[in-house]
mmCIF file of N, CA, C and O in Angstrom:
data_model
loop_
_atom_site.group_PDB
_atom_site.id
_atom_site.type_symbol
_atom_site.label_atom_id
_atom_site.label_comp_id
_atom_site.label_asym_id
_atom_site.label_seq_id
_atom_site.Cartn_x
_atom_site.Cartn_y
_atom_site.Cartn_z
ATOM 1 N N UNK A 1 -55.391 -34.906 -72.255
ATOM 2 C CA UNK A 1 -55.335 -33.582 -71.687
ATOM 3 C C UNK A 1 -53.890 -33.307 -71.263
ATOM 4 O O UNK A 1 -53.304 -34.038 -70.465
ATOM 5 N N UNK A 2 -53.390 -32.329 -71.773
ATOM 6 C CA UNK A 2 -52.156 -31.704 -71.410
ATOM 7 C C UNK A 2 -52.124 -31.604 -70.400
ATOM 8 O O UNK A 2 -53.090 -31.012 -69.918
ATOM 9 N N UNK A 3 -50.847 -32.176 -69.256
ATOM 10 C CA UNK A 3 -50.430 -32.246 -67.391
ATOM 11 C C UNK A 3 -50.718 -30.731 -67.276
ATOM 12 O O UNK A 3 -51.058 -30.557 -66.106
ATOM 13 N N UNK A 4 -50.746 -29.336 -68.059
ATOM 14 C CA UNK A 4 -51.115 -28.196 -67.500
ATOM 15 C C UNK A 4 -52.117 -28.182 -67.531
ATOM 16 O O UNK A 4 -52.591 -28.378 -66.412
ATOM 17 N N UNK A 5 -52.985 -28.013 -68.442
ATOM 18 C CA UNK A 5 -54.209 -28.115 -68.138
ATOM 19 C C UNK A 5 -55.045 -29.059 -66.941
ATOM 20 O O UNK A 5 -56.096 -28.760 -66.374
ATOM 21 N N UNK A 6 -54.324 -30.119 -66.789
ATOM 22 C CA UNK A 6 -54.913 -31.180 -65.950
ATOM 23 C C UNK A 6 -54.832 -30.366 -64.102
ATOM 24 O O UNK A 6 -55.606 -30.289 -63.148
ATOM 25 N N UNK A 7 -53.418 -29.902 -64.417
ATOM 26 C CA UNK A 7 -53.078 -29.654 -62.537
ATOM 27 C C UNK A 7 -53.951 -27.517 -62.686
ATOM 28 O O UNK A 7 -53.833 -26.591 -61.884
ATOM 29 N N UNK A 8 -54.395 -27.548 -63.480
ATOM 30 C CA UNK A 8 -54.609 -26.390 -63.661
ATOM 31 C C UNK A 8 -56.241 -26.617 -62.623
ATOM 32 O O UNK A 8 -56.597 -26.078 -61.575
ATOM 33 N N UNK A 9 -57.041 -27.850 -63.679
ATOM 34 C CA UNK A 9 -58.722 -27.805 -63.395
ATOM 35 C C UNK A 9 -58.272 -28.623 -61.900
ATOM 36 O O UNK A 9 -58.803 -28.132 -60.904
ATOM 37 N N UNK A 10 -57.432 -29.708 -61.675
ATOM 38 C CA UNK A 10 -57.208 -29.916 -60.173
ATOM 39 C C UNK A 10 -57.301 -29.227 -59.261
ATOM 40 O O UNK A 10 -57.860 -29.580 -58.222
ATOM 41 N N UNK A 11 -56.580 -27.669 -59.509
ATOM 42 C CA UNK A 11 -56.149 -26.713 -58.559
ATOM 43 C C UNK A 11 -57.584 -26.261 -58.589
ATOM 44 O O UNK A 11 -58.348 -26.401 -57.634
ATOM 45 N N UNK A 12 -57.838 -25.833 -59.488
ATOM 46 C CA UNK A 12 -59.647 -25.000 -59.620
ATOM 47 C C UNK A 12 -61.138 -26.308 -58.710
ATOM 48 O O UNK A 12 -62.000 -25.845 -57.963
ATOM 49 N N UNK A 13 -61.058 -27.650 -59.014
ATOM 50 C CA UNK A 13 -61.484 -28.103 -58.140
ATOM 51 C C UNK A 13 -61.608 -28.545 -56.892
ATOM 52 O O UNK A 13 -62.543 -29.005 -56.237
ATOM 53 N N UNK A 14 -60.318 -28.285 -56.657
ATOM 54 C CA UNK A 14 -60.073 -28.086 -55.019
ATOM 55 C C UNK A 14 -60.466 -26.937 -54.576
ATOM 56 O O UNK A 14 -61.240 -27.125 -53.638
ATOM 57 N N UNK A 15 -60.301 -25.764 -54.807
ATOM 58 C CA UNK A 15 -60.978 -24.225 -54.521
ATOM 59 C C UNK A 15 -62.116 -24.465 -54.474
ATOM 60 O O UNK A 15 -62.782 -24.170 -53.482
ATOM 61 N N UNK A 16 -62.779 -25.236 -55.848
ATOM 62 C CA UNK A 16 -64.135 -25.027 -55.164
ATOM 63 C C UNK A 16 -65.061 -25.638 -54.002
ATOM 64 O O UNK A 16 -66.076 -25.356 -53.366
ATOM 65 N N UNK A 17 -63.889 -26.855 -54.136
ATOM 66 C CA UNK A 17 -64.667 -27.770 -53.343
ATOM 67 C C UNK A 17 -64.273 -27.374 -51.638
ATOM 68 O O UNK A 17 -64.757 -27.852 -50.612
ATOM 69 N N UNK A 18 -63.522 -26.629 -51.761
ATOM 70 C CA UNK A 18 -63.505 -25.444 -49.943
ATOM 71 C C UNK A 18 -64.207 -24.275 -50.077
ATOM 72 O O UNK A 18 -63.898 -23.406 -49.262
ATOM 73 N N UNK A 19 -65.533 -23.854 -51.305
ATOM 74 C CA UNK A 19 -65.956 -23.065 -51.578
ATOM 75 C C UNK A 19 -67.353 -23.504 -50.672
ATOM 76 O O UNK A 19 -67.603 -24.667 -50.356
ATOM 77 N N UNK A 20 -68.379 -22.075 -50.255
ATOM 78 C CA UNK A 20 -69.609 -22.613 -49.443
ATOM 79 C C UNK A 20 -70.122 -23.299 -50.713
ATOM 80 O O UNK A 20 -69.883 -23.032 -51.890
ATOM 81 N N UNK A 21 -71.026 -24.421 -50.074
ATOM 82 C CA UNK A 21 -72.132 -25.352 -51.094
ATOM 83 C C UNK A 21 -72.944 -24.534 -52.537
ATOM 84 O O UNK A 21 -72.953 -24.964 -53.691
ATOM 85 N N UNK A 22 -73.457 -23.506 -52.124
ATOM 86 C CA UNK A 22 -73.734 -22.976 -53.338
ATOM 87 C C UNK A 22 -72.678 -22.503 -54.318
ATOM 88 O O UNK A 22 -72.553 -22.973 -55.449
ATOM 89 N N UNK A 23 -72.042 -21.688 -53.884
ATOM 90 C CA UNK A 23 -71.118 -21.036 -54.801
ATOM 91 C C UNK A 23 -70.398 -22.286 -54.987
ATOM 92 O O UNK A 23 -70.115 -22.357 -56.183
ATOM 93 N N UNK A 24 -69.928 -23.404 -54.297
ATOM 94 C CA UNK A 24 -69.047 -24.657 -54.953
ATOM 95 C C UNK A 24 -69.727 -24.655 -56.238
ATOM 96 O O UNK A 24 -69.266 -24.182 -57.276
ATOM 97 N N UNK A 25 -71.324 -25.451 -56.032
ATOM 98 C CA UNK A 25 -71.973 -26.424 -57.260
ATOM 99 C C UNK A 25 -72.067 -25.260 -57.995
ATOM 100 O O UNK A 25 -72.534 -25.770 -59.014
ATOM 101 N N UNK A 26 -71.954 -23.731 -58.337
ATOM 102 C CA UNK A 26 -71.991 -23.202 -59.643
ATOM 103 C C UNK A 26 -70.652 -23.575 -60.110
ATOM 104 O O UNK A 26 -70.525 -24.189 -61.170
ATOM 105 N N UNK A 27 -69.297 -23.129 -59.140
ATOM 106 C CA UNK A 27 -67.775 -23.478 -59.613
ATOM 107 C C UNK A 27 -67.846 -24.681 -60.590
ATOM 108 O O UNK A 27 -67.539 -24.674 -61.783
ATOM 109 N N UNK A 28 -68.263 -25.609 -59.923
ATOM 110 C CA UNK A 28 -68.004 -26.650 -60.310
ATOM 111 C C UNK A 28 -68.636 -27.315 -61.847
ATOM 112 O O UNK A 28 -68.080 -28.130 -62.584
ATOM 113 N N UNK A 29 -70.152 -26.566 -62.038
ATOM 114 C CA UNK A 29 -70.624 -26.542 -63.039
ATOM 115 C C UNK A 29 -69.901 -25.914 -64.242
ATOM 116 O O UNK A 29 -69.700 -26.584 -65.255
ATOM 117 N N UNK A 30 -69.476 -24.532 -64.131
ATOM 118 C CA UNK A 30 -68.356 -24.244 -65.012
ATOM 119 C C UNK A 30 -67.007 -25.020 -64.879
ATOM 120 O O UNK A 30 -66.311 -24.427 -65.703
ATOM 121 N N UNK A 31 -66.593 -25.536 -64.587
ATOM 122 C CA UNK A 31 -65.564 -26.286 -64.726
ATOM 123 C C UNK A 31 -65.631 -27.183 -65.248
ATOM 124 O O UNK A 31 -64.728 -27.475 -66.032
ATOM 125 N N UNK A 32 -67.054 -28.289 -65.002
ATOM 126 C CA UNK A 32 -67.571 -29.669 -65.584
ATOM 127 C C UNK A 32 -67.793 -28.749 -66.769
ATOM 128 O O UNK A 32 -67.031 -29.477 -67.404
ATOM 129 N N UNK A 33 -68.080 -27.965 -67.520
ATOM 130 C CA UNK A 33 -68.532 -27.552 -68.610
ATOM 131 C C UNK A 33 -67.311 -27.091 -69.593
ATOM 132 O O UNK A 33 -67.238 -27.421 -70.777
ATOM 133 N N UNK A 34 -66.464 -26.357 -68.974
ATOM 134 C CA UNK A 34 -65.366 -26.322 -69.664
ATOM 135 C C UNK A 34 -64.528 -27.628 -70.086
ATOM 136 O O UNK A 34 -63.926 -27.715 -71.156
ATOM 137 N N UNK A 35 -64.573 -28.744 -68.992
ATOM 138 C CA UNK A 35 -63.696 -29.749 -69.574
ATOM 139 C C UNK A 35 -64.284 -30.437 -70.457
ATOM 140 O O UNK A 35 -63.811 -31.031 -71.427
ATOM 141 N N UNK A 36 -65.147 -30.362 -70.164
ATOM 142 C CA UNK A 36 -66.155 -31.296 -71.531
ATOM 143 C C UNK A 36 -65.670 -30.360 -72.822
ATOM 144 O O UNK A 36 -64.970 -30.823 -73.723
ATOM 145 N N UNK A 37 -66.109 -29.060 -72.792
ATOM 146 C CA UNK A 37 -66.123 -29.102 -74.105
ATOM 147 C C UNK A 37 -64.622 -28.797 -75.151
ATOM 148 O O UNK A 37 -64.580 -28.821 -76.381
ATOM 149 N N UNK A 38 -63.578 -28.540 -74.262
ATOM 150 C CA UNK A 38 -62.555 -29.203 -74.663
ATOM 151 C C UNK A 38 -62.573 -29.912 -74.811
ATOM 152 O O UNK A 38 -62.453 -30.009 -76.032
ATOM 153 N N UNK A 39 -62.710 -31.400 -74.125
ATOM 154 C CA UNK A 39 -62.092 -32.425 -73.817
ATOM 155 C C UNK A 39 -62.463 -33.213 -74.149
ATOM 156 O O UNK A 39 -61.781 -34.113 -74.640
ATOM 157 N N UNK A 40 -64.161 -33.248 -73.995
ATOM 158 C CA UNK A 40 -65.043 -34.566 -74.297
ATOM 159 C C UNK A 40 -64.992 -35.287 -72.766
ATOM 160 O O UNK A 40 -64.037 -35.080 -72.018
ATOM 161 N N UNK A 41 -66.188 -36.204 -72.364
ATOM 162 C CA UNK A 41 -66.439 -37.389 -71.550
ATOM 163 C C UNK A 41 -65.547 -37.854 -71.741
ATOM 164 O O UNK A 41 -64.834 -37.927 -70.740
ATOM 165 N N UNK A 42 -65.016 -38.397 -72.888
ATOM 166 C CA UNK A 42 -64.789 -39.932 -73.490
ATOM 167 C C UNK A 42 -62.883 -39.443 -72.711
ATOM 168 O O UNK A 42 -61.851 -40.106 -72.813
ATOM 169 N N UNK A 43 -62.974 -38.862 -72.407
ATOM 170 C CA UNK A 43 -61.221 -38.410 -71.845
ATOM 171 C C UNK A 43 -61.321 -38.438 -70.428
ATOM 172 O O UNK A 43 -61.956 -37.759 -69.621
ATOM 173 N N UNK A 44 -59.954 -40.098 -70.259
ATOM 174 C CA UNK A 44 -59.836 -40.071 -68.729
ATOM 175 C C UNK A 44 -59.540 -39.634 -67.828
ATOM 176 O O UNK A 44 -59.655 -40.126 -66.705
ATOM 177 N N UNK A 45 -58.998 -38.395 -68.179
ATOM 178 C CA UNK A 45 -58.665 -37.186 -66.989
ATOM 179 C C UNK A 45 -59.803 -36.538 -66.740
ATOM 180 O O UNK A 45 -60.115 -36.250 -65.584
ATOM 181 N N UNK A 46 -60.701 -36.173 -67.984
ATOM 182 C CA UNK A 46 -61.874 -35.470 -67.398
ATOM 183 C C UNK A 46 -62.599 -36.333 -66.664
ATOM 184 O O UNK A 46 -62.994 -35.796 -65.629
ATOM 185 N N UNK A 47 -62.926 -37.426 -66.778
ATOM 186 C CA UNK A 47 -63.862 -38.419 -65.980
ATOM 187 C C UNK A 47 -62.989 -38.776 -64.759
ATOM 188 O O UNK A 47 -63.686 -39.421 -63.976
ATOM 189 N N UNK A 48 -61.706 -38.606 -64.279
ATOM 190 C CA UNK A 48 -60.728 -38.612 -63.097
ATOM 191 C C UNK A 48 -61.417 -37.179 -62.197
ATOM 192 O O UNK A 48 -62.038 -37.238 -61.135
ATOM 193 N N UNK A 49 -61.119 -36.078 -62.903
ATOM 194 C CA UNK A 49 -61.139 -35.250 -62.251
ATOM 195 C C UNK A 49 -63.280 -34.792 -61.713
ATOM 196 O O UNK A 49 -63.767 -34.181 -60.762
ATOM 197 N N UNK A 50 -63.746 -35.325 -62.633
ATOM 198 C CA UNK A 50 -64.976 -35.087 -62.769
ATOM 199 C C UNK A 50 -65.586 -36.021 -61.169
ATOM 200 O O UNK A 50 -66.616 -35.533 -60.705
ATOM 201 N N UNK A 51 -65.156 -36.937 -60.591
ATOM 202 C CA UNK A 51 -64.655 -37.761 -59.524
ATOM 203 C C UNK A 51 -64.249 -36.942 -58.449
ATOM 204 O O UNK A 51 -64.467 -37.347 -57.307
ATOM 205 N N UNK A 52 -63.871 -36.202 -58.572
ATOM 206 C CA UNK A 52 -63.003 -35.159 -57.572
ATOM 207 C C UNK A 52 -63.543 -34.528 -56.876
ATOM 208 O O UNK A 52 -63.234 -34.393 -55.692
ATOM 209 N N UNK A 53 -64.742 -33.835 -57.593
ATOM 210 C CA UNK A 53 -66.239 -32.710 -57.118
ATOM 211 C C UNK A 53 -66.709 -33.326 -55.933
ATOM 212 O O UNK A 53 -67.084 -34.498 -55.916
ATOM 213 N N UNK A 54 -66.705 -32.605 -54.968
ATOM 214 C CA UNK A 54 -67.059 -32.509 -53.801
ATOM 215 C C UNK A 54 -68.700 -32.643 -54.038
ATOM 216 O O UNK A 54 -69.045 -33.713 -53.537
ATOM 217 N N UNK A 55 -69.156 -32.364 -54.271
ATOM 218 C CA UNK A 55 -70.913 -31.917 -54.575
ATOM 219 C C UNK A 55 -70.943 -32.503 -56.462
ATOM 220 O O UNK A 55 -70.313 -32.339 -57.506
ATOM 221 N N UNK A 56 -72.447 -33.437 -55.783
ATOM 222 C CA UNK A 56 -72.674 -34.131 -57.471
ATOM 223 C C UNK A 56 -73.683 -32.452 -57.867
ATOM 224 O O UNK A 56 -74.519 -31.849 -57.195
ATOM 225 N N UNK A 57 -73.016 -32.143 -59.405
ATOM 226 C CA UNK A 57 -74.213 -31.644 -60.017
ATOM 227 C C UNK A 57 -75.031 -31.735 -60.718
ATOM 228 O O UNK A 57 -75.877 -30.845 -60.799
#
């Protein structure tokens, strides 16, 4: 994953994760969904950042 893209979904999972509990776990669902399907699991930034989520979804 390209360092922009990476400090990009960082910045977006930190927002959500100061977001209230509901509106976090939707944030966060689109976000887990976008990096995947760029990215794939199998990529250690997504599974770094996927770590990050405040709230399991």
């Amino acid at each position: 994953m390209p360092s922009s893209d990476y400090n990009r979904y960082l910045a977006a999972i930190k927002a959500a994760n100061d977001a209230e509990e509901r509106r976090a776990k939707e944030l966060l669902r689109q976000i887990q969904a976008d990096m995947i399907a760029k990215y794939g699991l199998s990529d250690n930034d997504v599974d770094y950042l996927i770590r990050q989520f405040r709230y399991h979804i």
